[in-house]
Amino acid sequence: MTNEQVRIIRNTWRSLQGSDATLLGDVFYSRLFLKEPSLRKMFQVPREVQAKKLIDMLDLIVSRLDRIDEINDDIRQLAKRHTGYGVKPKHFEDVGKALLWTISKGLGNDWNKDVEAAWTACYATLTEAMLASENN
């Protein structure tokens, strides 16, 4: 990721934090389950709890984008939990699409090609780290 992409992600994340985090998470899971209903069975906790976990993890990742090595342990634990839930590599694509869609809707007119490229790079970085952790 470039420094400019990190800046874009932080600025847009700040904008998104102005909205209700539970709502943002709820919109994400609604979209994910609409597009991939089979994934619903992997989520056993109430949606508002899962939404908070999603937002907290995104907050941690965004805060450390320029120092991603500082959260390697968190990423390893996240990968381990997801493996236990039955998450497969193909599911990362489904989640990524739902996440980018949710962020685009949350940002409205502030969503553009540069923002899309930055968030795509961010998600790709996280996915690569999680898949690498699963393989170790």
Short mmCIF file of N, CA and C in Angstrom, two decimals:
data_model
loop_
_atom_site.label_atom_id
_atom_site.label_comp_id
_atom_site.label_asym_id
_atom_site.label_seq_id
_atom_site.Cartn_x
_atom_site.Cartn_y
_atom_site.Cartn_z
N MET A 1 0.84 -1.18 0.00
CA MET A 1 0.00 0.00 0.00
C MET A 1 0.88 1.24 0.00
N THR A 2 0.42 2.25 -0.70
CA THR A 2 1.16 3.50 -0.75
C THR A 2 0.78 4.38 0.44
N ASN A 3 1.62 5.38 0.70
CA ASN A 3 1.30 6.34 1.77
C ASN A 3 -0.01 7.07 1.46
N GLU A 4 -0.24 7.36 0.20
CA GLU A 4 -1.48 8.04 -0.20
C GLU A 4 -2.69 7.15 0.07
N GLN A 5 -2.58 5.87 -0.19
CA GLN A 5 -3.69 4.95 0.09
C GLN A 5 -3.97 4.87 1.58
N VAL A 6 -2.92 4.84 2.38
CA VAL A 6 -3.09 4.83 3.84
C VAL A 6 -3.82 6.10 4.28
N ARG A 7 -3.43 7.23 3.73
CA ARG A 7 -4.07 8.51 4.07
C ARG A 7 -5.55 8.48 3.69
N ILE A 8 -5.84 7.98 2.49
CA ILE A 8 -7.23 7.91 2.02
C ILE A 8 -8.06 7.01 2.95
N ILE A 9 -7.52 5.87 3.29
CA ILE A 9 -8.26 4.94 4.16
C ILE A 9 -8.54 5.57 5.51
N ARG A 10 -7.54 6.20 6.08
CA ARG A 10 -7.73 6.82 7.40
C ARG A 10 -8.78 7.93 7.34
N ASN A 11 -8.71 8.75 6.30
CA ASN A 11 -9.68 9.84 6.18
C ASN A 11 -11.09 9.32 5.97
N THR A 12 -11.24 8.32 5.11
CA THR A 12 -12.59 7.81 4.86
C THR A 12 -13.10 7.01 6.05
N TRP A 13 -12.22 6.32 6.74
CA TRP A 13 -12.64 5.58 7.95
C TRP A 13 -13.13 6.56 9.01
N ARG A 14 -12.45 7.69 9.12
CA ARG A 14 -12.87 8.72 10.07
C ARG A 14 -14.29 9.19 9.71
N SER A 15 -14.54 9.37 8.43
CA SER A 15 -15.89 9.77 7.99
C SER A 15 -16.92 8.71 8.35
N LEU A 16 -16.57 7.45 8.14
CA LEU A 16 -17.50 6.36 8.44
C LEU A 16 -17.75 6.22 9.94
N GLN A 17 -16.76 6.56 10.75
CA GLN A 17 -16.93 6.44 12.20
C GLN A 17 -17.95 7.42 12.73
N GLY A 18 -18.28 8.43 11.94
CA GLY A 18 -19.31 9.38 12.34
C GLY A 18 -20.69 8.76 12.31
N SER A 19 -20.82 7.64 11.62
CA SER A 19 -22.11 6.95 11.58
C SER A 19 -22.15 5.88 12.67
N ASP A 20 -23.29 5.31 12.86
CA ASP A 20 -23.49 4.28 13.87
C ASP A 20 -22.74 3.01 13.45
N ALA A 21 -21.77 2.59 14.25
CA ALA A 21 -20.96 1.42 13.92
C ALA A 21 -21.81 0.16 13.82
N THR A 22 -22.80 0.04 14.68
CA THR A 22 -23.68 -1.13 14.62
C THR A 22 -24.43 -1.16 13.30
N LEU A 23 -24.87 0.01 12.86
CA LEU A 23 -25.58 0.09 11.58
C LEU A 23 -24.65 -0.29 10.43
N LEU A 24 -23.43 0.21 10.46
CA LEU A 24 -22.45 -0.12 9.42
C LEU A 24 -22.22 -1.63 9.37
N GLY A 25 -22.02 -2.23 10.52
CA GLY A 25 -21.83 -3.67 10.59
C GLY A 25 -23.06 -4.43 10.15
N ASP A 26 -24.24 -3.93 10.53
CA ASP A 26 -25.48 -4.59 10.14
C ASP A 26 -25.68 -4.54 8.63
N VAL A 27 -25.37 -3.40 8.03
CA VAL A 27 -25.47 -3.28 6.57
C VAL A 27 -24.51 -4.26 5.90
N PHE A 28 -23.29 -4.35 6.44
CA PHE A 28 -22.31 -5.29 5.88
C PHE A 28 -22.84 -6.72 5.91
N TYR A 29 -23.31 -7.18 7.07
CA TYR A 29 -23.78 -8.56 7.19
C TYR A 29 -25.05 -8.79 6.38
N SER A 30 -25.91 -7.80 6.29
CA SER A 30 -27.11 -7.94 5.44
C SER A 30 -26.70 -8.16 3.99
N ARG A 31 -25.74 -7.39 3.53
CA ARG A 31 -25.26 -7.53 2.15
C ARG A 31 -24.57 -8.88 1.94
N LEU A 32 -23.72 -9.25 2.88
CA LEU A 32 -23.00 -10.52 2.77
C LEU A 32 -23.98 -11.69 2.68
N PHE A 33 -24.97 -11.71 3.56
CA PHE A 33 -25.91 -12.83 3.59
C PHE A 33 -26.89 -12.79 2.42
N LEU A 34 -27.16 -11.61 1.91
CA LEU A 34 -28.00 -11.51 0.71
C LEU A 34 -27.29 -12.14 -0.48
N LYS A 35 -26.00 -11.84 -0.61
CA LYS A 35 -25.23 -12.36 -1.75
C LYS A 35 -24.77 -13.80 -1.55
N GLU A 36 -24.49 -14.17 -0.31
CA GLU A 36 -23.98 -15.52 0.01
C GLU A 36 -24.72 -16.09 1.22
N PRO A 37 -25.98 -16.49 1.06
CA PRO A 37 -26.78 -16.98 2.19
C PRO A 37 -26.14 -18.15 2.94
N SER A 38 -25.34 -18.94 2.26
CA SER A 38 -24.72 -20.10 2.91
C SER A 38 -23.75 -19.70 4.02
N LEU A 39 -23.28 -18.46 4.01
CA LEU A 39 -22.33 -18.02 5.03
C LEU A 39 -23.00 -17.72 6.37
N ARG A 40 -24.30 -17.52 6.36
CA ARG A 40 -25.03 -17.17 7.59
C ARG A 40 -24.78 -18.17 8.71
N LYS A 41 -24.69 -19.45 8.37
CA LYS A 41 -24.54 -20.49 9.41
C LYS A 41 -23.20 -20.41 10.14
N MET A 42 -22.24 -19.69 9.59
CA MET A 42 -20.93 -19.55 10.24
C MET A 42 -20.97 -18.55 11.39
N PHE A 43 -22.01 -17.76 11.46
CA PHE A 43 -22.08 -16.69 12.45
C PHE A 43 -23.12 -17.05 13.50
N GLN A 44 -22.65 -17.49 14.66
CA GLN A 44 -23.53 -17.98 15.72
C GLN A 44 -23.90 -16.91 16.75
N VAL A 45 -23.15 -15.82 16.80
CA VAL A 45 -23.43 -14.78 17.79
C VAL A 45 -24.43 -13.78 17.20
N PRO A 46 -25.13 -13.04 18.06
CA PRO A 46 -26.06 -12.03 17.55
C PRO A 46 -25.35 -11.05 16.61
N ARG A 47 -26.09 -10.59 15.63
CA ARG A 47 -25.49 -9.74 14.60
C ARG A 47 -24.85 -8.48 15.18
N GLU A 48 -25.47 -7.88 16.20
CA GLU A 48 -24.88 -6.65 16.76
C GLU A 48 -23.54 -6.93 17.42
N VAL A 49 -23.37 -8.11 18.00
CA VAL A 49 -22.08 -8.50 18.58
C VAL A 49 -21.05 -8.70 17.47
N GLN A 50 -21.46 -9.39 16.42
CA GLN A 50 -20.57 -9.62 15.28
C GLN A 50 -20.20 -8.30 14.61
N ALA A 51 -21.18 -7.40 14.50
CA ALA A 51 -20.93 -6.09 13.88
C ALA A 51 -19.88 -5.31 14.68
N LYS A 52 -19.99 -5.36 16.01
CA LYS A 52 -19.01 -4.66 16.84
C LYS A 52 -17.62 -5.25 16.65
N LYS A 53 -17.52 -6.57 16.57
CA LYS A 53 -16.23 -7.22 16.35
C LYS A 53 -15.62 -6.77 15.02
N LEU A 54 -16.45 -6.70 13.99
CA LEU A 54 -15.98 -6.26 12.68
C LEU A 54 -15.44 -4.84 12.74
N ILE A 55 -16.20 -3.94 13.33
CA ILE A 55 -15.80 -2.54 13.41
C ILE A 55 -14.54 -2.39 14.26
N ASP A 56 -14.47 -3.09 15.37
CA ASP A 56 -13.27 -3.02 16.23
C ASP A 56 -12.03 -3.51 15.48
N MET A 57 -12.16 -4.60 14.72
CA MET A 57 -11.02 -5.12 13.98
C MET A 57 -10.61 -4.15 12.87
N LEU A 58 -11.59 -3.60 12.17
CA LEU A 58 -11.27 -2.62 11.13
C LEU A 58 -10.59 -1.40 11.72
N ASP A 59 -11.06 -0.97 12.88
CA ASP A 59 -10.46 0.18 13.56
C ASP A 59 -9.00 -0.10 13.89
N LEU A 60 -8.71 -1.28 14.40
CA LEU A 60 -7.34 -1.67 14.72
C LEU A 60 -6.48 -1.69 13.46
N ILE A 61 -6.99 -2.29 12.40
CA ILE A 61 -6.22 -2.39 11.16
C ILE A 61 -5.94 -1.01 10.58
N VAL A 62 -6.96 -0.18 10.51
CA VAL A 62 -6.78 1.17 9.95
C VAL A 62 -5.77 1.96 10.77
N SER A 63 -5.81 1.81 12.08
CA SER A 63 -4.88 2.58 12.93
C SER A 63 -3.43 2.14 12.76
N ARG A 64 -3.22 0.94 12.25
CA ARG A 64 -1.85 0.41 12.12
C ARG A 64 -1.46 0.09 10.68
N LEU A 65 -2.14 0.64 9.72
CA LEU A 65 -1.84 0.32 8.33
C LEU A 65 -0.39 0.54 7.95
N ASP A 66 0.20 1.57 8.51
CA ASP A 66 1.60 1.86 8.19
C ASP A 66 2.57 1.07 9.07
N ARG A 67 2.02 0.30 10.02
CA ARG A 67 2.83 -0.54 10.91
C ARG A 67 2.14 -1.89 11.08
N ILE A 68 1.78 -2.50 9.97
CA ILE A 68 0.97 -3.72 10.00
C ILE A 68 1.65 -4.84 10.78
N ASP A 69 2.97 -4.82 10.82
CA ASP A 69 3.70 -5.86 11.57
C ASP A 69 3.37 -5.83 13.06
N GLU A 70 2.89 -4.68 13.56
CA GLU A 70 2.54 -4.57 14.97
C GLU A 70 1.29 -5.36 15.33
N ILE A 71 0.51 -5.73 14.33
CA ILE A 71 -0.72 -6.46 14.62
C ILE A 71 -0.70 -7.88 14.05
N ASN A 72 0.49 -8.37 13.75
CA ASN A 72 0.60 -9.74 13.22
C ASN A 72 -0.04 -10.77 14.15
N ASP A 73 0.16 -10.62 15.45
CA ASP A 73 -0.45 -11.57 16.40
C ASP A 73 -1.98 -11.51 16.32
N ASP A 74 -2.52 -10.29 16.21
CA ASP A 74 -3.98 -10.14 16.08
C ASP A 74 -4.47 -10.80 14.80
N ILE A 75 -3.73 -10.62 13.72
CA ILE A 75 -4.12 -11.21 12.44
C ILE A 75 -4.04 -12.73 12.51
N ARG A 76 -3.01 -13.25 13.17
CA ARG A 76 -2.89 -14.70 13.32
C ARG A 76 -4.07 -15.27 14.11
N GLN A 77 -4.44 -14.59 15.18
CA GLN A 77 -5.58 -15.04 15.99
C GLN A 77 -6.88 -14.97 15.19
N LEU A 78 -7.03 -13.90 14.42
CA LEU A 78 -8.21 -13.75 13.58
C LEU A 78 -8.28 -14.88 12.55
N ALA A 79 -7.16 -15.18 11.93
CA ALA A 79 -7.11 -16.26 10.94
C ALA A 79 -7.44 -17.61 11.59
N LYS A 80 -6.90 -17.82 12.77
CA LYS A 80 -7.15 -19.08 13.48
C LYS A 80 -8.64 -19.25 13.81
N ARG A 81 -9.26 -18.16 14.30
CA ARG A 81 -10.70 -18.21 14.60
C ARG A 81 -11.51 -18.49 13.34
N HIS A 82 -11.16 -17.81 12.26
CA HIS A 82 -11.91 -17.99 11.02
C HIS A 82 -11.75 -19.39 10.45
N THR A 83 -10.59 -19.96 10.59
CA THR A 83 -10.39 -21.35 10.15
C THR A 83 -11.30 -22.27 10.96
N GLY A 84 -11.39 -22.01 12.26
CA GLY A 84 -12.26 -22.81 13.12
C GLY A 84 -13.73 -22.68 12.76
N TYR A 85 -14.12 -21.53 12.19
CA TYR A 85 -15.51 -21.33 11.77
C TYR A 85 -15.81 -22.01 10.44
N GLY A 86 -14.76 -22.49 9.78
CA GLY A 86 -14.96 -23.14 8.47
C GLY A 86 -14.77 -22.21 7.29
N VAL A 87 -14.16 -21.05 7.53
CA VAL A 87 -13.92 -20.09 6.45
C VAL A 87 -12.90 -20.67 5.48
N LYS A 88 -13.22 -20.57 4.20
CA LYS A 88 -12.34 -21.04 3.13
C LYS A 88 -11.81 -19.83 2.36
N PRO A 89 -10.70 -20.01 1.64
CA PRO A 89 -10.15 -18.88 0.87
C PRO A 89 -11.17 -18.18 -0.03
N LYS A 90 -12.10 -18.92 -0.63
CA LYS A 90 -13.11 -18.32 -1.51
C LYS A 90 -13.99 -17.32 -0.75
N HIS A 91 -14.20 -17.56 0.53
CA HIS A 91 -15.06 -16.68 1.32
C HIS A 91 -14.47 -15.28 1.47
N PHE A 92 -13.14 -15.18 1.41
CA PHE A 92 -12.52 -13.86 1.53
C PHE A 92 -12.97 -12.94 0.40
N GLU A 93 -13.16 -13.50 -0.78
CA GLU A 93 -13.65 -12.71 -1.92
C GLU A 93 -15.07 -12.22 -1.65
N ASP A 94 -15.91 -13.09 -1.13
CA ASP A 94 -17.30 -12.71 -0.82
C ASP A 94 -17.34 -11.61 0.23
N VAL A 95 -16.53 -11.76 1.26
CA VAL A 95 -16.48 -10.76 2.33
C VAL A 95 -15.94 -9.44 1.79
N GLY A 96 -14.91 -9.51 0.97
CA GLY A 96 -14.33 -8.30 0.39
C GLY A 96 -15.34 -7.52 -0.43
N LYS A 97 -16.10 -8.22 -1.25
CA LYS A 97 -17.12 -7.55 -2.06
C LYS A 97 -18.17 -6.88 -1.18
N ALA A 98 -18.61 -7.58 -0.14
CA ALA A 98 -19.61 -7.00 0.76
C ALA A 98 -19.04 -5.81 1.53
N LEU A 99 -17.78 -5.92 1.94
CA LEU A 99 -17.15 -4.82 2.67
C LEU A 99 -17.00 -3.58 1.79
N LEU A 100 -16.49 -3.76 0.59
CA LEU A 100 -16.32 -2.61 -0.31
C LEU A 100 -17.68 -1.99 -0.66
N TRP A 101 -18.69 -2.82 -0.87
CA TRP A 101 -20.03 -2.30 -1.16
C TRP A 101 -20.53 -1.47 0.02
N THR A 102 -20.36 -2.00 1.23
CA THR A 102 -20.82 -1.30 2.44
C THR A 102 -20.11 0.03 2.60
N ILE A 103 -18.80 0.03 2.44
CA ILE A 103 -18.03 1.28 2.57
C ILE A 103 -18.46 2.27 1.50
N SER A 104 -18.67 1.79 0.28
CA SER A 104 -19.09 2.70 -0.80
C SER A 104 -20.44 3.35 -0.48
N LYS A 105 -21.36 2.57 0.08
CA LYS A 105 -22.67 3.13 0.43
C LYS A 105 -22.54 4.09 1.61
N GLY A 106 -21.68 3.76 2.56
CA GLY A 106 -21.48 4.63 3.71
C GLY A 106 -20.85 5.97 3.34
N LEU A 107 -19.98 5.96 2.35
CA LEU A 107 -19.30 7.19 1.93
C LEU A 107 -20.09 7.99 0.92
N GLY A 108 -21.01 7.35 0.23
CA GLY A 108 -21.84 8.06 -0.75
C GLY A 108 -21.00 8.73 -1.82
N ASN A 109 -21.17 10.04 -1.96
CA ASN A 109 -20.47 10.79 -3.01
C ASN A 109 -18.96 10.88 -2.80
N ASP A 110 -18.48 10.54 -1.61
CA ASP A 110 -17.04 10.56 -1.36
C ASP A 110 -16.34 9.31 -1.90
N TRP A 111 -17.11 8.32 -2.33
CA TRP A 111 -16.55 7.09 -2.91
C TRP A 111 -16.14 7.39 -4.36
N ASN A 112 -14.88 7.12 -4.68
CA ASN A 112 -14.38 7.32 -6.04
C ASN A 112 -13.34 6.24 -6.35
N LYS A 113 -12.74 6.32 -7.53
CA LYS A 113 -11.79 5.28 -7.94
C LYS A 113 -10.58 5.20 -7.01
N ASP A 114 -10.09 6.34 -6.53
CA ASP A 114 -8.94 6.32 -5.62
C ASP A 114 -9.29 5.68 -4.28
N VAL A 115 -10.48 6.00 -3.77
CA VAL A 115 -10.93 5.41 -2.51
C VAL A 115 -11.14 3.91 -2.69
N GLU A 116 -11.74 3.53 -3.80
CA GLU A 116 -11.95 2.11 -4.08
C GLU A 116 -10.61 1.37 -4.17
N ALA A 117 -9.64 1.96 -4.85
CA ALA A 117 -8.32 1.33 -4.98
C ALA A 117 -7.64 1.20 -3.62
N ALA A 118 -7.77 2.22 -2.78
CA ALA A 118 -7.14 2.19 -1.46
C ALA A 118 -7.75 1.10 -0.58
N TRP A 119 -9.08 1.04 -0.53
CA TRP A 119 -9.74 0.03 0.30
C TRP A 119 -9.54 -1.37 -0.26
N THR A 120 -9.46 -1.50 -1.56
CA THR A 120 -9.18 -2.80 -2.18
C THR A 120 -7.78 -3.26 -1.78
N ALA A 121 -6.82 -2.34 -1.80
CA ALA A 121 -5.45 -2.68 -1.40
C ALA A 121 -5.39 -3.04 0.08
N CYS A 122 -6.12 -2.31 0.90
CA CYS A 122 -6.16 -2.59 2.34
C CYS A 122 -6.71 -3.99 2.60
N TYR A 123 -7.83 -4.30 1.96
CA TYR A 123 -8.43 -5.62 2.16
C TYR A 123 -7.53 -6.72 1.63
N ALA A 124 -6.87 -6.48 0.51
CA ALA A 124 -5.95 -7.47 -0.06
C ALA A 124 -4.78 -7.72 0.89
N THR A 125 -4.28 -6.67 1.53
CA THR A 125 -3.18 -6.81 2.49
C THR A 125 -3.61 -7.67 3.67
N LEU A 126 -4.80 -7.40 4.20
CA LEU A 126 -5.32 -8.18 5.32
C LEU A 126 -5.55 -9.64 4.91
N THR A 127 -6.15 -9.84 3.76
CA THR A 127 -6.43 -11.19 3.28
C THR A 127 -5.15 -11.99 3.10
N GLU A 128 -4.16 -11.37 2.48
CA GLU A 128 -2.87 -12.06 2.29
C GLU A 128 -2.26 -12.45 3.63
N ALA A 129 -2.32 -11.54 4.59
CA ALA A 129 -1.75 -11.83 5.92
C ALA A 129 -2.52 -12.96 6.60
N MET A 130 -3.84 -12.96 6.48
CA MET A 130 -4.63 -14.02 7.11
C MET A 130 -4.39 -15.36 6.44
N LEU A 131 -4.34 -15.38 5.12
CA LEU A 131 -4.09 -16.64 4.42
C LEU A 131 -2.70 -17.17 4.71
N ALA A 132 -1.73 -16.28 4.82
CA ALA A 132 -0.36 -16.70 5.16
C ALA A 132 -0.34 -17.28 6.57
N SER A 133 -1.10 -16.68 7.49
CA SER A 133 -1.16 -17.19 8.87
C SER A 133 -1.81 -18.56 8.91
N GLU A 134 -2.84 -18.76 8.09
CA GLU A 134 -3.52 -20.05 8.05
C GLU A 134 -2.59 -21.15 7.56
N ASN A 135 -1.67 -20.79 6.68
CA ASN A 135 -0.77 -21.78 6.09
C ASN A 135 0.44 -22.08 6.97
N ASN A 136 0.60 -21.34 8.05
CA ASN A 136 1.74 -21.57 8.96
C ASN A 136 1.32 -22.39 10.16
#
